[in-house]
Every structure is written in C-alpha cells, then in structure tokens.
C-alpha cells in the first residue's frame, strides 16, 4: 500500500545525522603519524622537519617508493584560503603555506575577475572536466600511484572524470606546443623529493570554487616527499605573474594504505544537466590566456 | 537503463537549476538545491540507480489530494554510499522509506538527501560528507 505522503518543510533536519557542510573538517591526526594534518600550515612545518630524518621505503632503483593507494587530506577545492563551514561549504583552513598569512597573493584586477568567474560560470567539475595538475591532486580524494624506474602514474577515482597523470622520470624534454588540461609534466629527483614541473596547460579550469584562476603561461611545480612510510608531504607552487603579485605555495598530506579505488563515471549523472545548461546558454569557465589577462588587467586599471 | 518517464523527470528537475543563484552556490549540488531548507518526504521506492557521482532514486508519494507524485532523490556517489554500508537490499523496489533533504530551488519534486529512514527505523546518511570529496 502506498504510504501517505508526509511532506514538511523544516528549518532543521528531521534526523540527527549531519548534512552536507555541517560537520566541518574531519582532518586530524592519523594514528602513528609524526605530523597531524588538521592544519595545512602546521602539517607543512612539521613535514619539513620530519623530512630531514625520514628514511622512506625504496624502489629497486633506490628511489622513494610512492606506489599504493592514497587519500588526500586537503580542503582546497572550495577555496584555497581559509573558509568557514556553511550549508554549502565543508569549510577548512587555508591551504596556502607561502605566503605565511595564508592568503592568495592576487593582483587587484584578478580579485575582481575571480568574483565575476564565481558568479558567471559553472565550475568545471559540474561538467566532469579535468582540474589541472595541482587541482587534480586536491579535487580528487582517492588515488592509486603506480611507479617504475621511468614513470609515476597517478590514477584518481573521484571527481574530474577519472583523472590520470603520467609523469616521466627519465629526463626527457617537455612535449611543448600542445596545450593540455593537465599539462605536460616532467619529474626529476632532488634527493628524496620528486619534483614535477608542468608546462603547456590550457588553464581552462578554476583553481577553486571562488573563481581563482591561472593563465596558460602559468608554471606549476609540485614536490612529493615521503616524510614517513605512509605519508607524502605534497607542495605545489603556482607562478603566474599575469594574475598574482608573487608565486604562492599550497601544501597538504597524502596518507597511504586506503582501500582500492573504483570506477566513478562522472558523466553518468552530470551529462544530462550539462546538456540543459548549454542549451540555455550556461557556460563552463572558459579560461583565459596570458595575453587576454594582460588586456583585462589594462582595461581594469584604466577604469579605476 | 533509465525508464522514459524517469528520464523526463530528471531532465525537468535539472532544468530548474537554470534559475538558481550562482555566486553563493559553490558546490554543483547547491546550484540546483536550496541548502538552507529541509524537506521530508515519505513514499515508496520505484527505482534506485547506483550511479556516479550522484546516485539517484525514483520515489512515489501520495499527495494531499490523493494524486501520485514522482520524486527524484539524489545522493552522493554510489561509491560513497557503498563504502558507508549502503546495499541494494536496503532499498528494494516498493519499500516505504522517509527521506529528508534539500529541496530543488524551483519547487519541483526533487531532493538532495540527507538522511534516509528505512521501514525498520534504520537511518542511512546519503549526503556529501567531509573527507569523501
């Protein structure tokens, strides 16, 4: 027998369990780890110190072994800066560790452009679009890393339509010329740290849901350091003089030994709404080139 | 495969998103759903789609005037639901359940769950949770 409808508009949940955005950050100390990860800044400072004496597990080639399943411990995709818990945000501390005030060093015109971006465009993840090299690392919560002597392959499960990154480690040159969503990465070893430099990005994604952005001339350098057997100290430095007053760096932890990752086909649920968005003139953030950024900056300054 | 009327309902609900606010809707969920309000609905399961990144249930409730309303309940991803312990046996077609969630901004019969109370009183959380996204 069909149940009688019981429809009530409530100001609070009828049940006691947390709703989206109401539980706040669940970041915290992982048992047995040398560094807590409930604050990006505190984790970063601790990890820099821990790396001095770390003896990470090694590959047969004697390099730090990043193979395995990883969970990222970051809340940067809503905002790179500290942001409060709201019904629409999980909230979290700033991911920015340099500068130490935790603020993204944006040029004035870019602050205004970010606000416009957040109002005007759909976030790329609604369209299952890739998030760029660093964005992939903080947009995606679960990864499998596969490593051999010449490559590190990162396969992600969640968001941004099954992101994967293939990082050559054998010193080959950048591809060049072809702009790509996740760019053209090359890895090199600096001691026990894997340094990945990415060029040739199309920059057609926002850095966060506050509309922050880069141009296709941005240079992103990531650093992966095992500070203990199962913790990566991850850092990403964004350098784009078109948009920012200086380079800035975010940092957070990856923890190893989470369960396997599975298929998550982003298009399953999101493809139909996107057809309607587009049919009604809605657009996903299109990105801007360095040249466009300079023109927009000049126009903004002329209008002041 | 999604039945025709389900597809129509899903498309209609998605259409409501076009009139939603933008600047304060950071998550794609909030583009279509009012996360400041809660609605609770009791009815019978018609279909449950274990899909990503938002699992989806089709749900029939009886309106105040006796008409049958089809509701669409969206959840977090099928993967997240499974990892939390949700199983298809919890949600058989025809089962009576109560769902609490965020209503569609245009007032159409759609919710983003929230909590789901099964007939035996068990409560399953179906929304987004920190650490899973």
CSV table of N, CA and C in Angstrom, one decimal, chain A residues 1-15 17-26 71-72 74-75 77-78 87-90 118-119 122-123 125-126 139 141-142 157-159 209-210 260-270 272-273 275-277 280 282, chain B residues 2 7 10-12 14-15 17-20 22-28 30-31 35-44 50-56 60-63 68-69 71 77 79-80 82-83 96 98-100 102 115-117 123-125 127-133:
chain,number,residue,atom,x,y,z
A,1,UNK,N,0.9,-1.2,0.0
A,1,UNK,CA,0.0,0.0,0.0
A,1,UNK,C,0.9,1.2,0.0
A,2,UNK,N,0.5,2.2,-0.8
A,2,UNK,CA,1.3,3.4,-0.9
A,2,UNK,C,1.3,4.2,0.4
A,3,UNK,N,2.4,4.6,0.8
A,3,UNK,CA,2.4,5.4,2.0
A,3,UNK,C,1.7,6.7,1.8
A,4,UNK,N,1.1,7.2,2.9
A,4,UNK,CA,0.6,8.6,2.8
A,4,UNK,C,1.8,9.6,2.8
A,5,UNK,N,1.7,10.5,1.9
A,5,UNK,CA,2.8,11.5,1.9
A,5,UNK,C,2.9,12.3,3.2
A,6,UNK,N,4.1,12.4,3.6
A,6,UNK,CA,4.3,13.2,4.8
A,6,UNK,C,5.4,14.3,4.3
A,7,UNK,N,4.9,15.4,3.9
A,7,UNK,CA,5.7,16.4,3.4
A,7,UNK,C,5.8,17.6,4.3
A,8,UNK,N,7.0,17.9,4.7
A,8,UNK,CA,7.1,19.1,5.7
A,8,UNK,C,8.3,19.8,5.3
A,9,UNK,N,8.2,21.1,5.3
A,9,UNK,CA,9.4,21.9,5.1
A,9,UNK,C,9.9,22.3,6.5
A,10,UNK,N,11.2,21.9,6.7
A,10,UNK,CA,11.8,22.1,8.0
A,10,UNK,C,12.9,23.0,7.9
A,11,UNK,N,13.1,23.7,9.0
A,11,UNK,CA,14.3,24.6,9.1
A,11,UNK,C,15.5,23.8,9.5
A,12,UNK,N,15.3,22.7,10.2
A,12,UNK,CA,16.4,21.9,10.6
A,12,UNK,C,16.1,20.4,10.2
A,13,UNK,N,17.1,19.6,10.2
A,13,UNK,CA,16.9,18.2,9.8
A,13,UNK,C,16.0,17.5,10.7
A,14,UNK,N,15.2,16.6,10.1
A,14,UNK,CA,14.3,15.8,11.0
A,14,UNK,C,15.1,14.8,11.8
A,15,UNK,N,16.3,14.5,11.3
A,15,UNK,CA,17.1,13.5,11.9
A,15,UNK,C,18.4,14.1,12.4
A,17,UNK,N,21.6,13.1,12.0
A,17,UNK,CA,22.8,13.0,11.3
A,17,UNK,C,23.2,14.2,10.6
A,18,UNK,N,24.5,14.4,10.4
A,18,UNK,CA,25.0,15.7,9.7
A,18,UNK,C,24.6,15.7,8.3
A,19,UNK,N,24.3,16.9,7.8
A,19,UNK,CA,24.0,17.1,6.4
A,19,UNK,C,25.3,17.7,5.8
A,20,UNK,N,25.2,17.9,4.5
A,20,UNK,CA,26.3,18.4,3.7
A,20,UNK,C,26.8,19.7,4.3
A,21,UNK,N,28.1,19.8,4.6
A,21,UNK,CA,28.6,21.0,5.0
A,21,UNK,C,28.4,21.3,6.5
A,22,UNK,N,27.8,20.5,7.2
A,22,UNK,CA,27.5,20.8,8.6
A,22,UNK,C,28.5,20.1,9.6
A,23,UNK,N,29.3,19.3,9.1
A,23,UNK,CA,30.2,18.6,10.0
A,23,UNK,C,31.6,19.3,10.1
A,24,UNK,N,31.9,20.2,9.2
A,24,UNK,CA,33.2,20.8,9.3
A,24,UNK,C,34.3,19.9,8.8
A,25,UNK,N,35.5,20.3,9.1
A,25,UNK,CA,36.6,19.5,8.6
A,25,UNK,C,36.8,18.3,9.5
A,26,UNK,N,37.0,17.1,8.9
A,26,UNK,CA,37.3,15.9,9.7
A,26,UNK,C,38.8,15.7,9.7
A,71,UNK,N,45.0,8.7,0.1
A,71,UNK,CA,43.9,9.6,0.4
A,71,UNK,C,44.5,11.0,0.6
A,72,UNK,N,44.0,11.9,-0.1
A,72,UNK,CA,44.4,13.3,0.1
A,72,UNK,C,43.7,13.9,1.2
A,74,UNK,N,43.0,17.4,2.2
A,74,UNK,CA,43.0,18.8,1.9
A,74,UNK,C,41.6,19.2,1.6
A,75,UNK,N,41.3,20.5,1.8
A,75,UNK,CA,40.0,21.1,1.6
A,75,UNK,C,40.2,22.3,0.7
A,77,UNK,N,39.6,22.7,-2.6
A,77,UNK,CA,38.8,22.9,-3.8
A,77,UNK,C,37.7,23.9,-3.7
A,78,UNK,N,37.2,24.1,-2.5
A,78,UNK,CA,36.2,25.2,-2.3
A,78,UNK,C,36.8,26.5,-2.3
A,87,UNK,N,26.2,25.8,5.0
A,87,UNK,CA,25.4,24.7,4.4
A,87,UNK,C,25.9,24.3,3.0
A,88,UNK,N,26.7,25.2,2.4
A,88,UNK,CA,27.2,25.0,1.0
A,88,UNK,C,28.7,24.7,1.0
A,89,UNK,N,29.3,24.7,2.1
A,89,UNK,CA,30.8,24.5,2.2
A,89,UNK,C,31.2,23.6,3.3
A,90,UNK,N,32.1,22.7,3.1
A,90,UNK,CA,32.6,21.9,4.2
A,90,UNK,C,33.5,22.7,5.1
A,118,UNK,N,33.2,33.4,-10.4
A,118,UNK,CA,32.4,32.6,-9.5
A,118,UNK,C,30.9,32.8,-9.7
A,119,UNK,N,30.5,34.0,-10.1
A,119,UNK,CA,29.1,34.4,-10.4
A,119,UNK,C,28.7,33.9,-11.7
A,122,UNK,N,29.7,28.1,-14.5
A,122,UNK,CA,29.7,26.9,-13.8
A,122,UNK,C,31.1,26.4,-13.5
A,123,UNK,N,31.2,25.8,-12.4
A,123,UNK,CA,32.5,25.3,-12.0
A,123,UNK,C,32.8,24.1,-12.9
A,125,UNK,N,34.0,21.3,-12.5
A,125,UNK,CA,33.7,19.9,-12.1
A,125,UNK,C,32.3,19.5,-12.3
A,126,UNK,N,31.4,20.4,-12.5
A,126,UNK,CA,30.0,20.1,-12.9
A,126,UNK,C,29.9,19.5,-14.2
A,139,UNK,N,41.4,18.1,-5.8
A,139,UNK,CA,40.0,17.9,-6.1
A,139,UNK,C,39.6,16.4,-5.9
A,141,UNK,N,39.9,12.8,-4.1
A,141,UNK,CA,40.3,12.4,-2.8
A,141,UNK,C,41.0,11.0,-2.7
A,142,UNK,N,40.9,10.2,-3.8
A,142,UNK,CA,41.5,8.9,-3.7
A,142,UNK,C,42.3,8.6,-5.0
A,157,UNK,N,40.1,8.4,-8.5
A,157,UNK,CA,38.8,7.8,-8.6
A,157,UNK,C,37.8,9.0,-8.7
A,158,UNK,N,37.8,9.9,-7.8
A,158,UNK,CA,36.7,10.8,-7.6
A,158,UNK,C,36.8,12.1,-8.3
A,159,UNK,N,35.7,12.6,-8.8
A,159,UNK,CA,35.6,13.9,-9.4
A,159,UNK,C,36.5,14.0,-10.7
A,209,UNK,N,36.5,27.0,-6.1
A,209,UNK,CA,35.1,27.5,-6.3
A,209,UNK,C,34.8,28.9,-6.0
A,210,UNK,N,35.9,29.6,-5.7
A,210,UNK,CA,35.8,31.1,-5.5
A,210,UNK,C,36.2,31.8,-6.8
A,260,UNK,N,41.2,0.0,-2.1
A,260,UNK,CA,41.4,0.2,-3.6
A,260,UNK,C,40.4,1.3,-4.1
A,261,UNK,N,40.7,1.8,-5.3
A,261,UNK,CA,39.9,2.7,-5.9
A,261,UNK,C,39.0,2.0,-6.9
A,262,UNK,N,37.8,2.7,-7.2
A,262,UNK,CA,36.9,2.1,-8.1
A,262,UNK,C,36.5,3.0,-9.3
A,263,UNK,N,35.8,2.5,-10.2
A,263,UNK,CA,35.3,3.4,-11.3
A,263,UNK,C,34.3,4.4,-10.7
A,264,UNK,N,34.4,5.6,-11.2
A,264,UNK,CA,33.4,6.6,-10.9
A,264,UNK,C,33.2,7.5,-12.1
A,265,UNK,N,32.2,7.1,-12.9
A,265,UNK,CA,31.9,7.7,-14.2
A,265,UNK,C,31.1,9.0,-14.0
A,266,UNK,N,31.8,10.1,-14.0
A,266,UNK,CA,31.2,11.4,-13.7
A,266,UNK,C,30.1,11.7,-14.6
A,267,UNK,N,30.2,11.3,-15.9
A,267,UNK,CA,29.2,11.6,-16.9
A,267,UNK,C,27.8,11.0,-16.6
A,268,UNK,N,27.8,9.9,-15.7
A,268,UNK,CA,26.5,9.2,-15.5
A,268,UNK,C,25.4,10.1,-15.1
A,269,UNK,N,25.7,10.9,-14.0
A,269,UNK,CA,24.7,11.8,-13.5
A,269,UNK,C,24.8,13.2,-14.1
A,270,UNK,N,26.0,13.6,-14.5
A,270,UNK,CA,26.2,15.0,-14.8
A,270,UNK,C,26.0,15.3,-16.3
A,272,UNK,N,23.3,14.8,-18.4
A,272,UNK,CA,22.0,15.4,-18.8
A,272,UNK,C,21.9,16.8,-18.3
A,273,UNK,N,22.2,17.2,-17.1
A,273,UNK,CA,22.1,18.6,-16.7
A,273,UNK,C,23.0,19.5,-17.6
A,275,UNK,N,23.7,19.2,-20.7
A,275,UNK,CA,23.0,19.5,-22.0
A,275,UNK,C,22.0,20.6,-21.8
A,276,UNK,N,21.3,20.6,-20.7
A,276,UNK,CA,20.4,21.6,-20.5
A,276,UNK,C,21.0,23.0,-20.2
A,277,UNK,N,22.1,22.9,-19.4
A,277,UNK,CA,22.8,24.2,-19.1
A,277,UNK,C,23.3,24.8,-20.5
A,280,UNK,N,20.6,26.3,-22.7
A,280,UNK,CA,20.1,27.6,-22.2
A,280,UNK,C,21.1,28.6,-22.0
A,282,UNK,N,24.1,28.5,-20.6
A,282,UNK,CA,25.1,28.5,-19.5
A,282,UNK,C,26.5,28.0,-20.0
B,2,UNK,N,17.6,3.8,-17.6
B,2,UNK,CA,16.5,4.7,-17.0
B,2,UNK,C,15.3,4.6,-17.9
B,7,UNK,N,13.6,9.6,-17.1
B,7,UNK,CA,14.5,10.5,-17.8
B,7,UNK,C,13.8,11.9,-17.9
B,10,UNK,N,13.9,13.6,-14.6
B,10,UNK,CA,15.3,14.0,-14.3
B,10,UNK,C,15.7,15.3,-15.1
B,11,UNK,N,15.3,15.3,-16.4
B,11,UNK,CA,15.6,16.4,-17.2
B,11,UNK,C,14.8,17.7,-16.7
B,12,UNK,N,13.6,17.5,-16.3
B,12,UNK,CA,12.8,18.6,-15.8
B,12,UNK,C,13.4,19.2,-14.5
B,14,UNK,N,16.5,18.9,-13.7
B,14,UNK,CA,17.8,19.6,-14.0
B,14,UNK,C,17.5,21.0,-14.6
B,15,UNK,N,16.4,21.1,-15.3
B,15,UNK,CA,16.1,22.4,-15.9
B,15,UNK,C,15.9,23.5,-14.8
B,17,UNK,N,17.6,24.0,-12.4
B,17,UNK,CA,18.9,24.6,-12.0
B,17,UNK,C,19.2,25.9,-12.7
B,18,UNK,N,18.6,26.1,-13.9
B,18,UNK,CA,18.9,27.2,-14.7
B,18,UNK,C,18.6,28.5,-14.0
B,19,UNK,N,17.7,28.5,-13.1
B,19,UNK,CA,17.2,29.7,-12.5
B,19,UNK,C,17.7,29.8,-11.0
B,20,UNK,N,18.7,29.1,-10.7
B,20,UNK,CA,19.3,29.1,-9.4
B,20,UNK,C,20.3,30.2,-9.3
B,22,UNK,N,24.0,31.8,-8.4
B,22,UNK,CA,25.3,31.4,-8.8
B,22,UNK,C,26.3,31.7,-7.8
B,23,UNK,N,26.4,33.0,-7.4
B,23,UNK,CA,27.5,33.4,-6.6
B,23,UNK,C,27.6,32.7,-5.3
B,24,UNK,N,26.6,32.3,-4.7
B,24,UNK,CA,26.7,31.7,-3.4
B,24,UNK,C,26.5,30.1,-3.5
B,25,UNK,N,26.5,29.6,-4.7
B,25,UNK,CA,26.3,28.2,-4.9
B,25,UNK,C,27.7,27.6,-5.3
B,26,UNK,N,28.5,27.3,-4.3
B,26,UNK,CA,29.8,26.8,-4.6
B,26,UNK,C,29.9,25.4,-5.1
B,27,UNK,N,29.1,24.6,-4.5
B,27,UNK,CA,29.1,23.2,-5.0
B,27,UNK,C,28.0,23.1,-6.1
B,28,UNK,N,28.3,22.1,-7.0
B,28,UNK,CA,27.3,21.9,-8.1
B,28,UNK,C,25.9,21.5,-7.5
B,30,UNK,N,24.6,22.7,-4.8
B,30,UNK,CA,23.9,23.9,-4.4
B,30,UNK,C,23.4,24.8,-5.5
B,31,UNK,N,23.8,24.5,-6.7
B,31,UNK,CA,23.3,25.2,-7.9
B,31,UNK,C,21.8,24.9,-8.1
B,35,UNK,N,20.2,24.7,0.0
B,35,UNK,CA,20.8,24.1,1.1
B,35,UNK,C,20.5,24.8,2.5
B,36,UNK,N,19.6,25.8,2.4
B,36,UNK,CA,19.2,26.4,3.7
B,36,UNK,C,17.9,25.8,4.2
B,37,UNK,N,17.3,25.0,3.4
B,37,UNK,CA,16.0,24.4,3.7
B,37,UNK,C,16.0,22.9,3.8
B,38,UNK,N,15.0,22.3,4.5
B,38,UNK,CA,14.9,20.9,4.5
B,38,UNK,C,13.5,20.5,4.2
B,39,UNK,N,13.3,19.4,3.5
B,39,UNK,CA,12.0,18.8,3.2
B,39,UNK,C,12.1,17.3,3.5
B,40,UNK,N,11.0,16.8,4.1
B,40,UNK,CA,11.0,15.4,4.4
B,40,UNK,C,9.8,14.8,3.7
B,41,UNK,N,10.0,13.7,3.0
B,41,UNK,CA,9.0,13.0,2.2
B,41,UNK,C,9.0,11.5,2.6
B,42,UNK,N,7.8,11.0,2.7
B,42,UNK,CA,7.7,9.5,2.8
B,42,UNK,C,7.0,8.9,1.6
B,43,UNK,N,7.5,7.8,1.1
B,43,UNK,CA,6.9,7.2,0.0
B,43,UNK,C,7.5,5.9,-0.3
B,44,UNK,N,7.2,5.4,-1.6
B,44,UNK,CA,7.7,4.1,-2.0
B,44,UNK,C,8.7,4.1,-3.1
B,50,UNK,N,22.3,3.1,-9.0
B,50,UNK,CA,23.6,3.1,-8.4
B,50,UNK,C,24.6,3.7,-9.4
B,51,UNK,N,24.6,5.0,-9.5
B,51,UNK,CA,25.4,5.7,-10.4
B,51,UNK,C,26.3,6.8,-9.8
B,52,UNK,N,27.2,7.3,-10.5
B,52,UNK,CA,28.1,8.3,-10.0
B,52,UNK,C,28.1,9.6,-10.9
B,53,UNK,N,28.4,10.7,-10.4
B,53,UNK,CA,28.8,11.0,-9.0
B,53,UNK,C,27.7,11.2,-8.0
B,54,UNK,N,26.4,11.0,-8.5
B,54,UNK,CA,25.3,11.1,-7.6
B,54,UNK,C,24.3,10.0,-7.9
B,55,UNK,N,24.2,9.1,-7.0
B,55,UNK,CA,23.2,8.0,-7.1
B,55,UNK,C,21.8,8.7,-7.1
B,56,UNK,N,20.8,8.0,-7.6
B,56,UNK,CA,19.5,8.6,-7.8
B,56,UNK,C,18.4,7.6,-7.6
B,60,UNK,N,7.7,7.4,-5.2
B,60,UNK,CA,6.4,7.8,-5.4
B,60,UNK,C,5.8,8.2,-4.0
B,61,UNK,N,5.1,9.3,-4.0
B,61,UNK,CA,4.4,9.7,-2.8
B,61,UNK,C,3.0,10.1,-3.1
B,62,UNK,N,2.1,9.9,-2.1
B,62,UNK,CA,0.7,10.3,-2.4
B,62,UNK,C,0.5,11.7,-1.9
B,63,UNK,N,0.1,12.6,-2.8
B,63,UNK,CA,-0.1,14.0,-2.5
B,63,UNK,C,-1.4,14.2,-1.6
B,68,UNK,N,-0.7,10.9,-7.2
B,68,UNK,CA,0.6,10.3,-7.1
B,68,UNK,C,1.7,11.2,-7.6
B,69,UNK,N,2.6,11.5,-6.8
B,69,UNK,CA,3.7,12.4,-7.2
B,69,UNK,C,5.0,11.6,-7.3
B,71,UNK,N,8.9,11.7,-7.2
B,71,UNK,CA,10.0,12.5,-6.6
B,71,UNK,C,11.3,11.8,-7.1
B,77,UNK,N,27.8,10.0,-4.3
B,77,UNK,CA,28.1,8.9,-5.3
B,77,UNK,C,27.7,7.5,-4.8
B,79,UNK,N,29.6,5.1,-5.1
B,79,UNK,CA,30.8,4.6,-4.4
B,79,UNK,C,30.8,4.9,-2.9
B,80,UNK,N,30.5,6.2,-2.7
B,80,UNK,CA,30.4,6.7,-1.3
B,80,UNK,C,29.4,5.9,-0.5
B,82,UNK,N,28.2,3.0,-1.0
B,82,UNK,CA,28.6,1.6,-0.8
B,82,UNK,C,29.6,1.5,0.3
B,83,UNK,N,30.6,2.5,0.3
B,83,UNK,CA,31.6,2.4,1.3
B,83,UNK,C,31.0,2.7,2.7
B,96,UNK,N,8.8,1.2,1.6
B,96,UNK,CA,8.4,2.5,2.1
B,96,UNK,C,9.5,3.1,3.0
B,98,UNK,N,11.5,7.1,4.4
B,98,UNK,CA,11.3,8.5,4.6
B,98,UNK,C,12.7,9.2,4.3
B,99,UNK,N,12.6,10.2,3.5
B,99,UNK,CA,13.9,10.9,3.1
B,99,UNK,C,13.8,12.3,3.5
B,100,UNK,N,14.9,12.8,4.1
B,100,UNK,CA,15.0,14.2,4.4
B,100,UNK,C,16.1,14.8,3.7
B,102,UNK,N,17.6,18.5,0.9
B,102,UNK,CA,17.5,19.8,0.4
B,102,UNK,C,16.5,19.9,-0.8
B,115,UNK,N,19.1,12.4,5.0
B,115,UNK,CA,19.0,11.2,5.7
B,115,UNK,C,17.9,10.4,5.1
B,116,UNK,N,18.0,9.0,5.1
B,116,UNK,CA,17.0,8.1,4.6
B,116,UNK,C,16.7,7.2,5.8
B,117,UNK,N,15.4,7.2,6.2
B,117,UNK,CA,15.0,6.3,7.3
B,117,UNK,C,14.3,5.1,6.6
B,123,UNK,N,18.6,4.4,9.9
B,123,UNK,CA,18.8,5.7,9.2
B,123,UNK,C,20.2,5.6,8.5
B,124,UNK,N,20.1,5.9,7.2
B,124,UNK,CA,21.3,5.9,6.4
B,124,UNK,C,21.5,7.4,5.9
B,125,UNK,N,22.8,7.8,6.0
B,125,UNK,CA,23.1,9.2,5.5
B,125,UNK,C,23.5,9.1,4.0
B,127,UNK,N,24.0,12.1,2.0
B,127,UNK,CA,24.5,13.4,1.5
B,127,UNK,C,26.0,13.3,1.4
B,128,UNK,N,26.6,14.5,1.1
B,128,UNK,CA,28.0,14.6,1.0
B,128,UNK,C,28.6,14.7,2.4
B,129,UNK,N,29.8,14.2,2.5
B,129,UNK,CA,30.4,14.2,3.8
B,129,UNK,C,31.9,14.7,3.7
B,130,UNK,N,32.4,15.4,4.6
B,130,UNK,CA,33.8,15.8,4.5
B,130,UNK,C,34.7,14.6,4.5
B,131,UNK,N,35.7,14.7,3.7
B,131,UNK,CA,36.7,13.5,3.6
B,131,UNK,C,36.4,12.6,2.5
B,132,UNK,N,35.1,12.7,2.0
B,132,UNK,CA,34.8,11.8,0.9
B,132,UNK,C,34.9,12.6,-0.5
B,133,UNK,N,34.9,13.9,-0.3
B,133,UNK,CA,35.0,14.8,-1.5
B,133,UNK,C,36.2,15.7,-1.4
